[in-house]
Amino acid sequence: MSSTTIHFAKEEAATTNFATISVIGLGYIGLPTAAIFASHKVKVIGVDVNADTVATINRGEIHIVEPDLGNAVKNAVAKDFLQAVNQPLASDAFLITVPTPLQDDHQPDMSFVESAAKSIAPVLQKGNLVILESTSPVGATEKMAQWLAQARPDLSFPQQMDEKADINIAYCPERVLPGRVMVELIQNDRVIGGMSATCSARACELYQIFLQGECVVTQCRTAEMCKLTENSFRDVNIAFANELSLICYEQAIDVWELINLANRHPRVNILQPGPGVGGHCIAVDPWFIVAQNPQLAHLIHTARLVNDAKPQWIIDRVKAAVADCIKTTNKRAAEVKIACFGLAFKPDIDDLRESPALAIASLVAEWHAGETWAVEPNIEQLPPSQTSQMKLTDTDSALQIADILLMLVDHHEFKAIKAEDIKQSWIIDSKGVWR
Ligand code: SAJ
């Protein structure tokens, strides 16, 4: 059994029974979590299969964009409280924070969780705590416990020995908002789903090293469903707003005004329509519920379809605007210039991954015979896949050159555009930027 020792600086340690904590998967959740434990002077071993990620972190640098994360990692590494490795080492607690993407058939891909579990199995020791944080279908924690038990028949697990098990296991979902991760990790309440009461108690003890929010204890299946429910709730409510936006368009009603008015009712709180739902969670997690409950999850499934259909509806509006522009101005299609305002998946961030705005801009540029310009104040250059299709410019230039304005993200820079600076007759505002 591997038991390589890592030496950390001798500084005052947090009062905890967890002398060493391993975080498996150093992505958007794992790395901030590792850095926050380390900032409380607990020895943290970060494990990632990507050699570049390991090397970057060990230089005290980061490979993802998140406010305040860079400094936290730099300090943790400099003070020897955080070290990245590519193979798990013996620890008191293991947190699994690996991706659980969707497969093409909308079924969750649990292979990273399975690999992570199998990779920690050889170094598990009696008394260890294993926590799954990755967004997972109901039953995933019990499945993980089975993989561990199969790999380590010499140890007992909660499904066999309940409170008396050698290894404690819990599901504790992350619930932090990208862009506010370092704040929300500490402040948000934490749902703790232990496989036994002891498992939950030990997981609470672990998070209390840094948590200012409350630890709320439940069953592991409820905790798994809770995470899926939170993001599905938001998806369904955004779908309601998106569906309203289509209906209002047909009825010649301003959807933004309508929602503002309806939200004056004390028990109505409608979310905002947009170009579709982006990010890595809200557009993904509802499918986990649909995949497990295809006969029951009608509303959740329909919400996904409504939100996924919105980008094409926006593109159809652009095509109609181009046709109208050609008819009105006698320009040829190749002479019509379109400016896409915003590529990120939500306002005031630089994250373009899973962004409906980027997808729409890209499809418009591919279809349009004339120039397509992109304005994205949060990036310095376009992703390589887009450079042949569109050109990046600034707000003022785009307002000067474009015939058609396509508003895709409500970045604060766009909200600040003055009405008198807009001379275009064709504006497709998917986010109600000036409402
Ligand atoms: N959106 C709308 N209309 C709205 C609100 C959002 O169209 O009224 C769109 C955004 O533009 C964006 C997408 O939804 O494209 C998602 O953005 P978001 O800010 O609502 O959420 P995420 O994906 O950044 O983070 C979510 C959060 N979940 C909830 O708020 C329930 C976060 O707390 C989770 O931790 C995160 O998913 C996750 O990791 O699961």
XYZ file of C-alpha atoms and ligand atoms in Angstrom:
475
model
C 0.000 0.000 0.000
C 1.384 3.387 -1.019
C 1.972 5.817 1.850
C 4.355 8.462 0.508
C 4.725 11.289 3.002
C 4.435 14.910 1.945
C 6.200 17.495 4.100
C 4.461 20.777 4.756
C 5.692 23.843 6.618
C 5.306 23.713 10.388
C 2.683 26.403 10.969
C -0.171 26.573 13.376
C -2.713 24.001 12.164
C -6.534 24.268 12.293
C -7.999 22.299 15.188
C -9.216 19.247 13.334
C -9.030 15.489 13.237
C -8.177 15.767 9.553
C -4.445 16.307 9.338
C -4.284 15.676 5.583
C -7.061 16.194 3.054
C -6.920 15.049 -0.567
C -8.973 16.690 -3.282
C -9.351 14.558 -6.399
C -9.943 16.689 -9.509
C -8.514 20.223 -9.487
C -11.082 22.027 -11.624
C -13.539 24.838 -10.965
C -14.645 23.333 -7.648
C -11.732 21.134 -6.570
C -9.008 23.769 -6.782
C -10.893 26.481 -4.847
C -11.873 23.886 -2.227
C -8.272 22.700 -1.920
C -7.028 26.298 -1.623
C -9.556 27.169 1.078
C -8.713 24.115 3.206
C -5.011 24.940 2.747
C -5.605 28.568 3.751
C -6.797 27.160 7.091
C -3.377 25.575 7.478
C -4.482 22.041 6.821
C -2.218 19.902 4.642
C -3.915 19.488 1.287
C -2.935 17.125 -1.489
C -4.515 18.062 -4.786
C -4.729 15.208 -7.270
C -5.253 15.625 -10.987
C -4.615 13.323 -13.935
C -3.555 16.299 -16.082
C 0.225 16.781 -15.788
C 0.013 20.446 -16.919
C -2.551 21.214 -14.216
C -0.332 19.607 -11.572
C 2.746 21.532 -12.769
C 0.851 24.849 -12.973
C -0.472 24.535 -9.421
C 2.898 23.488 -8.033
C 4.328 26.712 -9.510
C 1.700 28.539 -7.449
C -0.283 29.429 -10.554
C -3.809 28.574 -11.690
C -5.296 27.225 -14.903
C -8.835 28.561 -14.452
C -10.313 32.040 -14.099
C -11.976 32.787 -10.761
C -11.677 35.954 -8.652
C -9.348 35.616 -5.601
C -8.364 32.043 -6.482
C -4.936 32.972 -7.849
C -3.747 34.539 -4.593
C -5.185 31.740 -2.473
C -3.342 29.079 -4.500
C -0.120 31.114 -4.642
C -0.073 31.506 -0.839
C -1.094 27.905 -0.148
C 1.679 26.548 -2.379
C 4.283 29.035 -1.112
C 3.541 28.033 2.490
C 3.616 24.329 1.570
C 0.035 23.663 2.597
C -1.007 22.709 -0.931
C 0.806 20.326 -3.208
C -0.480 18.865 -6.466
C 0.287 15.286 -7.528
C -1.049 12.969 -10.220
C -1.677 9.882 -8.076
C -3.620 9.780 -4.789
C -1.611 9.469 -1.570
C -2.685 8.353 1.905
C -4.871 10.988 3.611
C -7.467 11.353 6.351
C -10.181 12.572 3.993
C -10.763 12.403 0.242
C -13.027 14.782 -1.636
C -13.983 13.756 -5.159
C -14.597 16.799 -7.369
C -14.316 15.416 -10.892
C -16.595 16.258 -13.850
C -19.810 14.326 -14.500
C -20.589 15.391 -18.082
C -23.531 14.352 -20.218
C -23.104 11.713 -22.864
C -24.605 12.203 -26.331
C -27.763 10.336 -25.264
C -28.224 12.720 -22.289
C -27.202 10.049 -19.787
C -24.698 11.096 -17.083
C -21.128 9.961 -17.655
C -19.936 8.659 -14.286
C -16.650 7.297 -15.607
C -14.534 10.068 -13.994
C -16.108 9.360 -10.592
C -15.494 5.644 -11.089
C -11.829 6.254 -12.017
C -11.377 8.639 -9.082
C -12.889 6.112 -6.648
C -10.737 3.306 -8.021
C -7.645 5.527 -7.827
C -8.095 6.282 -4.117
C -9.025 2.697 -3.177
C -5.390 1.464 -2.878
C -4.443 4.222 -0.395
C -7.602 4.073 1.765
C -7.016 3.398 5.442
C -9.313 2.559 8.350
C -10.856 5.784 9.680
C -10.836 7.622 6.330
C -13.702 9.808 5.153
C -14.633 9.837 1.439
C -16.884 12.610 0.131
C -18.403 12.822 -3.333
C -19.058 16.452 -4.379
C -19.549 16.010 -8.135
C -23.098 16.570 -9.396
C -24.417 13.016 -9.652
C -27.567 11.006 -10.320
C -29.458 9.581 -7.351
C -27.700 6.445 -6.080
C -24.206 7.525 -7.189
C -22.796 7.643 -3.648
C -23.968 4.087 -2.944
C -22.480 3.041 -6.289
C -19.176 4.693 -5.360
C -19.245 2.855 -2.027
C -19.667 -0.428 -3.948
C -16.657 0.318 -6.187
C -14.556 1.058 -3.106
C -15.762 -2.088 -1.295
C -14.982 -4.251 -4.329
C -11.473 -2.809 -4.520
C -10.823 -3.099 -0.763
C -12.398 -6.288 0.676
C -10.098 -5.885 3.714
C -11.979 -2.745 4.814
C -15.631 -2.346 5.867
C -17.962 0.251 4.338
C -21.224 1.891 5.521
C -23.413 -0.316 3.280
C -21.985 -3.323 5.181
C -21.367 -2.049 8.711
C -23.368 1.189 8.919
C -22.048 3.189 11.924
C -19.247 0.721 12.594
C -17.704 0.873 9.117
C -13.949 1.433 8.703
C -14.601 3.993 5.979
C -17.131 6.831 6.208
C -18.819 8.046 3.032
C -21.007 11.079 2.276
C -22.420 13.063 -0.629
C -21.977 16.832 -0.197
C -22.771 18.768 -3.379
C -21.035 22.002 -4.307
C -23.500 24.853 -4.894
C -21.265 27.809 -5.655
C -21.819 30.394 -8.385
C -18.958 30.766 -10.886
C -17.467 34.231 -10.307
C -18.284 34.093 -6.576
C -16.792 30.697 -5.778
C -14.308 31.854 -3.121
C -17.078 33.685 -1.243
C -19.927 31.203 -1.678
C -17.772 28.170 -0.768
C -17.348 29.669 2.681
C -20.718 31.340 3.154
C -23.299 29.012 1.558
C -25.048 26.374 3.645
C -23.865 22.870 2.891
C -26.127 19.864 2.347
C -24.495 16.832 3.954
C -25.768 13.401 2.935
C -23.909 10.763 4.901
C -24.438 7.028 4.349
C -24.783 6.830 8.157
C -25.146 9.314 11.010
C -21.427 8.959 11.732
C -20.585 9.645 8.086
C -22.645 12.860 8.196
C -21.123 13.965 11.490
C -17.604 13.480 10.159
C -18.395 15.311 6.915
C -19.791 18.235 8.951
C -16.606 18.238 11.002
C -14.535 18.413 7.816
C -16.420 21.345 6.240
C -16.522 23.207 9.545
C -12.779 23.765 9.080
C -13.752 26.689 6.841
C -17.540 26.872 6.562
C -19.399 29.917 7.863
C -22.737 28.634 6.521
C -24.664 25.814 8.173
C -24.182 22.073 7.591
C -27.649 20.595 7.012
C -27.735 16.818 7.353
C -29.847 14.452 5.256
C -29.701 11.062 3.482
C -27.189 10.749 0.626
C -29.933 10.134 -1.964
C -31.764 13.284 -0.851
C -28.530 15.280 -1.036
C -27.917 14.009 -4.585
C -31.458 14.961 -5.610
C -31.178 18.329 -3.843
C -28.326 19.443 -6.095
C -30.212 18.346 -9.222
C -33.379 20.022 -7.933
C -31.720 23.412 -7.360
C -30.462 23.680 -10.917
C -33.649 22.186 -12.412
C -35.733 24.723 -10.489
C -33.740 27.502 -12.119
C -33.880 25.886 -15.557
C -37.663 25.468 -15.393
C -38.117 29.063 -14.276
C -35.828 30.423 -17.009
C -37.794 28.292 -19.509
C -40.984 29.958 -18.294
C -39.412 33.368 -18.995
C -38.106 32.211 -22.376
C -41.492 30.831 -23.388
C -43.107 34.115 -22.342
C -40.620 35.962 -24.567
C -41.802 33.990 -27.628
C -45.474 34.537 -26.785
C -44.928 38.253 -26.171
C -43.118 38.611 -29.503
C -46.152 37.172 -31.306
C -48.525 39.349 -29.281
C -46.461 42.546 -29.775
C -45.921 42.902 -26.022
C -42.627 43.998 -24.418
C -41.700 40.908 -22.351
C -39.364 42.866 -20.057
C -42.075 45.330 -19.138
C -44.526 42.465 -18.691
C -42.209 40.608 -16.297
C -41.505 43.782 -14.305
C -45.219 44.351 -13.935
C -46.037 40.731 -13.029
C -43.186 40.681 -10.483
C -44.905 43.504 -8.587
C -47.326 40.833 -7.389
C -46.091 39.782 -3.916
C -45.981 36.078 -4.807
C -44.657 36.271 -8.388
C -40.933 36.287 -9.178
C -40.291 35.508 -12.844
C -36.673 35.148 -14.006
C -35.295 36.831 -17.130
C -35.473 35.520 -20.700
C -32.281 35.373 -22.709
C -30.589 33.744 -25.686
C -30.710 30.318 -23.994
C -29.192 28.760 -20.889
C -25.426 28.407 -20.718
C -22.815 27.302 -18.223
C -21.889 23.836 -17.141
C -24.647 23.080 -14.672
C -28.135 24.428 -15.284
C -28.290 23.142 -18.864
C -26.884 19.767 -17.792
C -28.165 18.732 -14.374
C -31.898 18.516 -15.257
C -31.011 15.776 -17.747
C -29.804 13.648 -14.802
C -33.355 13.710 -13.424
C -34.892 13.097 -16.867
C -32.526 10.178 -17.549
C -33.566 8.420 -14.329
C -37.275 9.311 -14.533
C -38.212 9.525 -18.211
C -41.888 8.746 -17.594
C -42.288 11.306 -14.812
C -40.056 14.297 -15.507
C -42.281 15.969 -18.145
C -41.954 19.557 -16.979
C -38.208 19.331 -16.353
C -37.680 17.732 -19.763
C -39.831 20.300 -21.547
C -37.957 23.152 -19.847
C -34.698 21.808 -21.269
C -36.217 21.680 -24.752
C -37.650 25.214 -24.442
C -34.306 26.664 -23.319
C -32.311 24.725 -25.913
C -34.621 25.981 -28.685
C -34.124 29.665 -27.839
C -30.820 30.176 -29.754
C -32.436 29.066 -33.033
C -35.342 31.451 -32.421
C -32.844 34.323 -32.021
C -31.034 33.262 -35.205
C -34.371 33.307 -37.066
C -34.894 36.910 -35.830
C -31.447 37.820 -37.185
C -32.244 36.294 -40.567
C -35.504 38.258 -40.696
C -33.643 41.478 -39.783
C -31.034 40.905 -42.509
C -33.810 40.321 -45.073
C -35.595 43.492 -43.960
C -32.341 45.484 -44.013
C -31.601 44.337 -47.572
C -35.136 45.240 -48.664
C -35.109 48.642 -47.008
C -31.585 49.805 -47.871
C -31.047 48.040 -51.209
C -27.744 46.724 -49.838
C -26.536 43.326 -50.942
C -26.347 40.656 -48.196
C -22.552 40.842 -48.376
C -22.714 44.559 -47.515
C -24.826 44.122 -44.377
C -22.763 44.238 -41.173
C -23.918 42.510 -37.981
C -22.443 43.280 -34.536
C -22.900 40.644 -31.814
C -22.666 42.180 -28.346
C -21.441 39.589 -25.836
C -20.068 36.063 -26.198
C -19.827 34.948 -22.550
C -22.399 32.651 -20.965
C -23.587 35.349 -18.562
C -22.897 39.008 -17.739
C -19.531 40.375 -16.628
C -17.520 37.174 -16.881
C -15.022 35.963 -19.487
C -16.225 32.343 -19.562
C -17.228 31.413 -23.128
C -17.696 27.698 -22.506
C -21.229 26.343 -23.059
C -22.308 29.859 -24.016
C -25.478 30.283 -26.098
C -24.230 33.778 -27.031
C -21.062 32.346 -28.589
C -23.044 29.586 -30.311
C -25.488 32.113 -31.792
C -22.742 34.532 -32.912
C -20.847 31.656 -34.476
C -23.894 30.329 -36.377
C -24.843 33.834 -37.520
C -21.287 34.427 -38.780
C -21.263 31.087 -40.573
C -24.601 31.805 -42.278
C -24.177 35.532 -43.013
C -22.598 36.590 -46.318
C -21.454 39.956 -44.919
C -19.209 40.877 -41.997
C -19.990 39.687 -38.479
C -18.329 41.586 -35.636
C -18.148 40.463 -32.027
C -17.876 42.766 -29.009
C -16.741 41.003 -25.851
C -15.058 43.395 -23.384
C -13.953 40.502 -21.145
C -11.625 38.809 -23.640
C -8.510 39.938 -25.504
C -8.910 37.624 -28.465
C -11.481 35.331 -30.017
C -11.259 31.562 -29.516
C -9.217 30.087 -32.418
C -12.328 28.301 -33.754
C -14.003 31.693 -34.416
C -11.209 33.790 -35.894
C -11.975 32.952 -39.525
C -15.697 33.711 -39.089
C -15.892 36.966 -37.152
C -13.742 39.824 -35.938
C -13.438 41.200 -32.432
C -13.983 44.910 -31.944
C -14.955 47.413 -29.237
C -18.375 48.825 -28.430
C -17.880 52.238 -30.068
C -16.534 50.823 -33.334
C -19.330 48.255 -33.510
C -21.924 50.996 -33.020
C -20.302 52.947 -35.851
C -20.048 50.159 -38.432
C -22.969 47.804 -37.858
C -26.324 47.786 -39.637
C -27.789 45.261 -37.206
C -27.154 45.054 -33.443
C -27.541 41.649 -31.829
C -27.487 41.954 -28.048
C -26.582 38.582 -26.534
C -25.225 39.339 -23.038
C -26.140 42.135 -20.616
C -22.563 43.117 -19.716
C -22.472 46.358 -17.721
C -20.554 48.069 -20.563
C -23.500 47.464 -22.900
C -26.070 48.678 -20.383
C -24.104 51.940 -20.254
C -24.531 52.608 -24.009
C -26.496 55.858 -24.433
C -29.673 55.851 -26.524
C -28.344 58.739 -28.627
C -25.338 56.620 -29.678
C -27.589 53.989 -31.255
C -28.517 54.827 -34.823
C -29.408 51.329 -36.047
C -32.939 50.457 -37.129
C -32.468 46.728 -36.560
C -31.806 45.689 -32.961
C -32.384 42.170 -31.673
C -32.103 42.442 -27.911
C -32.218 38.932 -26.439
C -31.364 40.132 -22.906
C -33.375 43.320 -22.517
C -30.090 45.183 -22.113
C -31.727 48.638 -22.021
C -34.934 47.696 -20.172
N -30.035 32.864 -16.995
C -31.137 33.349 -17.703
N -32.104 34.030 -17.003
C -32.013 34.242 -15.667
C -30.897 33.738 -14.959
C -29.923 33.049 -15.657
O -31.254 33.179 -18.925
O -32.923 34.882 -15.113
C -28.992 32.132 -17.720
C -27.621 32.811 -17.651
O -27.504 33.829 -18.615
C -26.710 31.645 -17.911
C -27.446 30.461 -17.267
O -28.773 30.888 -17.082
O -26.580 31.410 -19.303
C -26.889 30.002 -15.930
O -26.458 31.101 -15.154
P -26.681 31.217 -13.569
O -26.004 32.441 -13.120
O -28.132 31.125 -13.259
O -26.032 29.895 -12.967
P -24.568 29.177 -13.111
O -24.666 28.115 -14.160
O -23.471 30.162 -13.235
O -24.462 28.469 -11.653
C -25.487 27.590 -11.224
C -25.950 28.034 -9.827
N -27.186 27.339 -9.479
C -28.281 28.005 -9.058
O -28.334 29.214 -8.967
C -29.457 27.172 -8.665
C -24.861 27.731 -8.801
O -25.300 28.034 -7.491
C -24.462 26.249 -8.892
O -23.465 25.920 -7.937
C -23.916 26.017 -10.282
O -24.979 26.260 -11.219
C -23.433 24.573 -10.337
O -22.215 24.354 -10.257
O -24.276 23.657 -10.352
